[in-house]
Short mmCIF file of C-alpha atoms in Angstrom, two decimals:
data_model
loop_
_atom_site.label_atom_id
_atom_site.label_comp_id
_atom_site.label_asym_id
_atom_site.label_seq_id
_atom_site.Cartn_x
_atom_site.Cartn_y
_atom_site.Cartn_z
CA UNK A 75 -9.33 11.44 -20.16
CA UNK A 76 -6.46 14.06 -20.05
CA UNK A 77 -7.32 17.56 -17.88
CA UNK A 78 -6.93 20.12 -20.50
CA UNK A 79 -4.01 21.70 -18.80
CA UNK A 80 -4.87 25.56 -19.95
CA UNK A 81 -7.29 25.49 -17.97
CA UNK A 82 -6.61 28.51 -15.37
CA UNK A 83 -5.61 27.39 -11.97
CA UNK A 84 -6.43 28.92 -8.57
CA UNK A 85 -4.17 30.58 -6.51
CA UNK A 86 -1.47 27.72 -5.27
CA UNK A 87 -0.97 28.77 -0.72
CA UNK A 88 0.29 26.49 1.88
CA UNK A 89 -1.03 28.47 4.45
CA UNK A 90 -3.22 24.94 5.51
CA UNK A 91 -3.21 21.67 3.17
CA UNK A 92 -4.28 18.02 3.68
CA UNK A 93 -1.49 15.52 3.50
CA UNK A 94 -0.56 13.03 1.29
CA UNK A 95 -2.25 9.23 2.86
CA UNK A 96 -2.34 6.31 0.54
CA UNK A 97 -5.83 4.42 0.54
CA UNK A 98 -7.47 7.27 1.75
CA UNK A 99 -6.89 10.67 -0.50
CA UNK A 100 -7.91 9.40 -3.86
CA UNK A 101 -9.55 11.43 -5.78
CA UNK A 102 -13.11 10.53 -4.43
CA UNK A 103 -11.71 11.70 -1.50
CA UNK A 104 -10.01 14.90 -2.64
CA UNK A 105 -13.47 15.68 -3.77
CA UNK A 106 -15.36 15.45 -1.24
CA UNK A 107 -12.48 17.39 1.04
CA UNK A 108 -12.90 20.58 -1.73
CA UNK A 109 -16.53 20.89 -1.00
CA UNK A 110 -15.96 21.85 2.99
CA UNK A 111 -12.64 24.27 1.58
CA UNK A 112 -12.00 26.19 -1.44
CA UNK A 113 -8.86 26.97 -0.36
CA UNK A 114 -6.99 24.14 1.53
CA UNK A 115 -4.38 22.29 -0.41
CA UNK A 116 -5.41 18.43 -1.68
CA UNK A 117 -2.56 16.05 -2.08
CA UNK A 118 -3.08 12.94 -3.70
CA UNK A 119 -2.10 9.24 -2.55
CA UNK A 120 2.03 8.57 -3.07
CA UNK A 121 2.34 7.65 -7.11
CA UNK A 122 5.91 6.20 -7.48
CA UNK A 123 7.74 6.77 -10.90
CA UNK A 124 7.10 3.25 -12.13
CA UNK A 125 3.71 2.74 -11.68
CA UNK A 126 3.49 6.26 -13.10
CA UNK A 127 5.76 5.45 -15.94
CA UNK A 128 4.71 1.76 -16.50
CA UNK A 129 1.15 1.23 -15.77
CA UNK A 130 -1.99 2.75 -16.32
CA UNK A 131 -0.80 6.47 -16.56
CA UNK A 132 -3.99 7.82 -16.65
CA UNK A 133 -5.57 6.15 -13.99
CA UNK A 134 -3.19 7.58 -11.64
CA UNK A 135 -3.45 11.36 -13.09
CA UNK A 136 -6.80 10.78 -13.20
CA UNK A 137 -8.74 13.68 -11.14
CA UNK A 138 -10.96 16.40 -11.64
CA UNK A 139 -10.63 20.48 -12.39
CA UNK A 140 -12.89 21.30 -9.16
CA UNK A 141 -10.36 19.31 -6.55
CA UNK A 142 -7.50 22.48 -6.95
CA UNK A 143 -5.56 23.89 -5.71
CA UNK A 144 -4.18 19.97 -6.06
CA UNK A 145 -0.05 18.09 -6.31
CA UNK A 146 0.90 15.28 -7.15
CA UNK A 147 3.07 13.43 -4.62
CA UNK A 148 5.67 10.99 -6.21
CA UNK A 149 7.22 8.12 -4.84
CA UNK A 150 11.24 8.05 -6.69
CA UNK A 151 15.41 8.24 -5.97
CA UNK A 152 16.09 8.43 -10.52
CA UNK A 153 15.68 12.67 -11.50
CA UNK A 154 15.49 11.12 -14.85
CA UNK A 155 12.48 9.65 -13.63
CA UNK A 156 11.18 12.07 -11.62
CA UNK A 157 12.12 15.15 -14.31
CA UNK A 158 9.83 12.80 -16.66
CA UNK A 159 6.81 12.56 -13.75
CA UNK A 160 6.75 16.18 -13.40
CA UNK A 161 6.41 16.86 -16.72
CA UNK A 162 3.50 14.87 -16.95
CA UNK A 163 2.03 15.79 -13.80
CA UNK A 164 2.42 19.77 -15.16
CA UNK A 165 0.55 18.44 -18.37
CA UNK A 166 -2.27 16.98 -16.72
CA UNK A 167 -2.96 20.27 -14.66
CA UNK A 168 -1.27 19.23 -10.82
CA UNK A 169 -0.59 22.56 -9.21
CA UNK A 170 2.51 21.33 -8.00
CA UNK A 171 4.53 18.39 -7.63
CA UNK A 172 6.02 17.60 -4.09
CA UNK A 173 8.75 14.56 -3.43
CA UNK A 174 8.01 11.47 -0.82
CA UNK A 175 11.22 11.29 1.54
CA UNK A 176 8.90 10.40 4.59
CA UNK A 177 7.44 7.13 4.15
CA UNK A 178 8.61 4.68 6.24
CA UNK A 179 7.64 0.96 4.81
CA UNK A 180 9.27 -1.56 3.90
CA UNK A 181 8.49 -2.72 0.02
CA UNK A 182 9.69 1.31 -0.48
CA UNK A 183 13.22 0.74 0.88
CA UNK A 184 13.77 -1.87 -0.74
CA UNK A 185 12.98 0.53 -3.69
CA UNK A 186 14.67 3.96 -2.15
CA UNK A 187 11.99 5.49 -1.46
CA UNK A 188 11.15 7.56 1.19
CA UNK A 189 12.23 8.58 4.64
CA UNK A 190 15.37 6.37 3.78
CA UNK A 191 16.42 9.15 1.48
CA UNK A 192 17.20 11.51 4.28
CA UNK A 193 20.65 9.26 3.43
CA UNK A 194 21.72 10.87 1.12
CA UNK A 195 20.62 14.18 0.69
CA UNK A 196 22.83 14.36 -2.49
CA UNK A 197 20.70 12.41 -4.24
CA UNK A 198 17.05 14.03 -3.17
CA UNK A 199 18.69 17.41 -4.60
CA UNK A 200 19.59 15.79 -8.16
CA UNK A 201 15.85 14.74 -8.46
CA UNK A 202 15.08 18.26 -6.90
CA UNK A 203 17.06 20.20 -9.54
CA UNK A 204 15.96 17.32 -12.42
CA UNK A 205 12.23 18.58 -11.61
CA UNK A 206 12.44 21.50 -10.97
CA UNK A 207 14.49 21.96 -14.78
CA UNK A 208 12.24 19.79 -16.10
CA UNK A 209 8.86 22.04 -15.29
CA UNK A 210 7.18 24.83 -14.24
CA UNK A 211 5.17 24.44 -11.54
CA UNK A 212 7.09 24.04 -7.56
CA UNK A 213 8.72 21.16 -6.79
CA UNK A 214 8.34 20.55 -3.19
CA UNK A 215 9.88 17.74 -0.38
CA UNK A 216 8.11 16.31 2.41
CA UNK A 217 10.40 14.33 4.84
CA UNK A 218 11.17 13.53 8.67
CA UNK A 219 13.07 14.76 10.93
CA UNK A 220 15.50 12.07 10.76
CA UNK A 221 15.63 8.25 10.23
CA UNK A 222 17.80 5.98 12.58
CA UNK A 223 21.16 5.90 12.24
CA UNK A 224 21.00 10.18 11.06
CA UNK A 225 18.90 11.63 13.59
CA UNK A 226 21.15 14.83 14.67
CA UNK A 227 20.11 17.82 14.08
CA UNK A 228 23.22 19.14 11.96
CA UNK A 229 22.40 16.19 9.71
CA UNK A 230 18.54 17.20 9.72
CA UNK A 231 20.37 21.16 8.61
CA UNK A 232 23.05 19.03 5.83
CA UNK A 233 19.43 17.40 3.82
CA UNK A 234 17.61 20.35 3.79
CA UNK A 235 20.53 22.55 2.68
CA UNK A 236 21.45 21.04 -0.02
CA UNK A 237 18.24 19.73 -1.14
CA UNK A 238 18.01 24.07 -0.85
CA UNK A 239 21.07 24.62 -2.81
CA UNK A 240 19.41 22.15 -5.68
CA UNK A 241 16.36 24.85 -5.59
CA UNK A 242 14.09 23.13 -3.32
CA UNK A 243 12.13 26.53 -1.44
CA UNK A 244 9.17 24.76 0.51
CA UNK A 245 9.30 21.54 3.06
CA UNK A 246 7.15 19.80 5.04
CA UNK A 247 8.30 18.30 7.65
CA UNK A 248 6.60 15.63 9.80
CA UNK A 249 7.74 16.50 12.86
CA UNK A 250 8.98 13.19 14.04
CA UNK A 251 12.02 10.66 13.07
CA UNK A 252 11.37 7.37 11.00
CA UNK A 253 12.38 4.16 12.30
CA UNK A 254 13.38 2.07 9.68
CA UNK A 255 14.27 -1.13 10.80
CA UNK A 256 11.26 -2.66 13.91
CA UNK A 257 7.90 -0.20 13.78
CA UNK A 258 5.26 -0.78 11.15
CA UNK A 259 4.61 2.84 9.05
CA UNK A 260 1.68 2.51 11.32
CA UNK A 261 3.84 2.67 14.50
CA UNK A 262 6.23 5.14 12.84
CA UNK A 263 3.33 7.66 13.12
CA UNK A 264 2.36 7.13 16.36
CA UNK A 265 5.60 6.18 18.87
CA UNK A 266 8.51 8.04 17.77
CA UNK A 267 7.97 11.53 20.08
CA UNK A 268 7.30 14.66 17.74
CA UNK A 269 9.32 17.61 18.09
CA UNK A 270 7.77 20.75 17.12
CA UNK A 271 10.38 21.88 18.63
CA UNK A 272 13.50 20.81 16.52
CA UNK A 273 11.13 22.27 12.99
CA UNK A 274 10.83 25.30 15.16
CA UNK A 275 15.00 25.51 14.94
CA UNK A 276 15.06 24.23 11.24
CA UNK A 277 12.16 27.46 10.68
CA UNK A 278 15.23 29.97 12.80
CA UNK A 279 18.22 28.55 10.93
CA UNK A 280 16.69 28.57 7.40
CA UNK A 281 14.12 31.45 7.23
CA UNK A 282 14.52 32.19 3.47
CA UNK A 283 12.82 28.50 2.94
CA UNK A 284 8.72 28.09 3.22
CA UNK A 285 8.39 25.91 6.52
CA UNK A 286 4.83 23.38 6.89
CA UNK A 287 4.51 21.93 9.71
CA UNK A 288 2.99 18.40 9.64
CA UNK A 289 2.68 15.23 12.69
CA UNK A 290 -0.43 15.00 15.06
CA UNK A 291 -2.45 17.96 14.46
CA UNK A 292 -5.68 17.84 14.97
CA UNK A 293 -7.43 21.28 16.05
CA UNK A 294 -8.04 24.56 14.16
CA UNK A 295 -6.81 25.83 17.53
CA UNK A 296 -3.43 23.95 16.96
CA UNK A 297 -3.14 25.32 13.59
CA UNK A 298 -3.24 29.01 13.95
CA UNK A 299 -1.28 28.16 16.94
CA UNK A 300 1.24 27.14 14.80
CA UNK A 301 1.11 29.58 12.10
CA UNK A 302 3.26 31.58 14.71
CA UNK A 303 5.88 30.16 13.94
CA UNK A 304 5.70 28.22 10.17
CA UNK A 305 4.43 29.33 6.65
CA UNK A 306 1.78 26.40 6.57
CA UNK A 307 0.11 23.20 8.71
CA UNK A 308 -1.20 19.86 7.01
CA UNK A 309 -2.68 17.77 8.57
CA UNK A 310 -3.82 14.23 7.72
CA UNK A 311 -4.92 11.25 9.79
CA UNK A 312 -7.14 14.63 11.24
CA UNK A 313 -8.66 15.42 8.47
CA UNK A 314 -9.84 12.52 6.92
CA UNK A 315 -11.33 10.86 10.20
CA UNK A 316 -12.94 14.64 11.37
CA UNK A 317 -13.49 15.95 7.64
CA UNK A 318 -15.76 18.66 8.75
CA UNK A 319 -13.11 20.46 10.17
CA UNK A 320 -12.48 22.00 6.79
CA UNK A 321 -15.48 23.61 6.75
CA UNK A 322 -14.18 26.13 8.64
CA UNK A 323 -10.05 26.57 7.40
CA UNK A 324 -11.69 29.12 4.49
CA UNK A 325 -13.21 31.36 7.58
CA UNK A 326 -10.97 31.23 10.43
CA UNK A 327 -7.52 29.98 8.17
CA UNK A 328 -7.82 32.76 4.83
CA UNK A 329 -10.74 35.23 6.24
CA UNK A 330 -13.10 33.86 3.45
CA UNK A 331 -16.31 36.18 4.53
CA UNK A 332 -18.35 33.13 2.68
CA UNK A 333 -21.20 30.91 4.94
CA UNK A 334 -19.27 27.88 6.63
CA UNK A 335 -21.54 24.72 4.98
CA UNK A 336 -23.60 22.70 7.66
CA UNK A 337 -22.58 19.20 7.25
CA UNK A 338 -26.31 18.58 5.81
CA UNK A 339 -24.89 20.93 3.30
CA UNK A 340 -21.89 18.79 2.23
CA UNK A 341 -23.48 15.43 1.91
CA UNK A 342 -25.88 17.27 -0.54
CA UNK A 343 -22.81 18.76 -2.45
CA UNK A 344 -22.29 15.61 -2.66
CA UNK A 345 -24.82 13.40 -4.54
CA UNK A 346 -24.95 14.66 -7.84
CA UNK A 347 -20.98 13.74 -8.05
CA UNK A 348 -22.09 9.85 -6.85
CA UNK A 349 -24.82 10.37 -9.40
CA UNK A 350 -22.75 10.85 -12.15
CA UNK A 351 -20.01 7.79 -10.56
CA UNK A 352 -22.55 4.90 -10.72
CA UNK A 353 -24.32 6.03 -13.98
CA UNK A 354 -20.82 6.21 -15.86
CA UNK A 355 -18.74 4.40 -14.08
CA UNK A 356 -21.49 1.51 -12.80
CA UNK A 357 -19.05 1.07 -9.81
CA UNK A 358 -20.13 0.68 -5.90
CA UNK A 359 -21.03 3.71 -4.01
CA UNK A 360 -19.20 2.89 -1.29
CA UNK A 361 -15.97 3.56 -3.32
CA UNK A 362 -16.97 7.88 -2.81
CA UNK A 363 -19.21 7.26 0.65
CA UNK A 364 -16.32 5.53 2.42
CA UNK A 365 -14.85 8.69 2.49
CA UNK A 366 -17.54 10.29 3.83
CA UNK A 367 -17.95 8.51 7.00
CA UNK A 368 -16.29 11.51 9.41
CA UNK A 369 -19.29 13.35 8.46
CA UNK A 370 -20.94 11.86 11.06
CA UNK A 371 -19.26 12.09 14.30
CA UNK A 372 -20.90 13.37 17.96
CA UNK A 373 -24.10 13.78 17.61
CA UNK A 374 -27.03 11.32 17.79
CA UNK A 375 -27.43 9.31 14.25
CA UNK A 376 -24.08 9.02 13.66
CA UNK A 377 -23.71 5.36 13.84
CA UNK A 378 -26.70 4.48 12.19
CA UNK A 379 -24.85 6.95 9.53
CA UNK A 380 -21.83 5.25 9.47
CA UNK A 381 -24.11 1.86 9.36
CA UNK A 382 -26.34 3.25 6.48
CA UNK A 383 -22.64 3.77 4.33
CA UNK A 384 -20.14 1.71 5.46
CA UNK A 385 -22.93 -2.05 5.98
CA UNK A 386 -26.21 -1.27 4.26
CA UNK A 387 -24.87 -0.27 1.28
CA UNK A 388 -23.36 -3.19 0.01
CA UNK A 389 -27.04 -4.59 0.17
CA UNK A 390 -28.74 -1.80 -1.40
CA UNK A 391 -30.85 -2.26 -4.91
CA UNK A 392 -30.64 1.23 -5.30
CA UNK A 393 -27.36 2.72 -3.23
CA UNK A 394 -28.60 6.66 -3.79
CA UNK A 395 -32.03 5.85 -1.71
CA UNK A 396 -29.49 4.47 1.06
CA UNK A 397 -27.67 7.46 0.19
CA UNK A 398 -30.51 10.45 0.82
CA UNK A 399 -31.57 7.95 4.47
CA UNK A 400 -27.78 8.84 5.33
CA UNK A 401 -28.48 12.18 4.50
CA UNK A 402 -31.54 13.05 6.45
CA UNK A 403 -29.68 11.92 9.87
CA UNK A 404 -27.81 15.24 9.02
CA UNK A 405 -30.92 17.82 8.81
CA UNK A 406 -29.73 20.25 10.88
CA UNK A 407 -26.84 19.74 11.97
#
């Protein structure tokens, strides 16, 4: 069902965001993360223009207004197709459209999507301009600091400058190069060294741009330190595997005076959502709870919690009763 685009959208801040992650940041994951932080900017998984224009459009755009502020990340390299998809995103209520210029997988490279586009700054600029001309919501770019064969700082500046001249004002920089031949996407998140100093130099040389740092950030202390240099921070795997980290984001990074939600409260906040999911869609509870396994970390009972929601869940006659059992393990935490 389409989202009413007249819904009042909350103010968008990129001071703290959760990265787009394939197979992870689906609508259930985002609804859960939103329980923990009202202010964090959330991103969808990358959606290709082909899937959005020629596939199940409503399924790819589906979200809950509770997820706002929310950005749709697109993968593509056709300015016309990206502009059409940006219009769909705006009509569906998304707060931002982001272009993926960082994914290193072979599959997307073969379709001129992702990090390989860093070798084509003018094409990226054309894509960005087409989207900016098509919509009123912000258009942003997420990219690496380089790719193999094009990893000098001068080439990075050429890329950012060219895309800036097309109208882009906000760049999220994954502070690693991407090796497009010989490394898997997983290896590309781990093997190329993090080079925060390159991203910091970029911020110095482009002070007029909003620059968000991504890559290897694990704690809110790290976030606070990086925010002295950058306009925002984006967390990926750490936010997924240790989601309770988000429970203090509003207080520590946005000066909120709201009380910090406990793990137990975070768990209970999802019960009605899961009940609706089971009733309306007749779907499996693990579609939602698989994203919640990291809620139990670092205390006695965590292993049992994960077992209940990842193993026992598949043979439960009453999934919500099992959910309540898992929640009891978090009581007091």
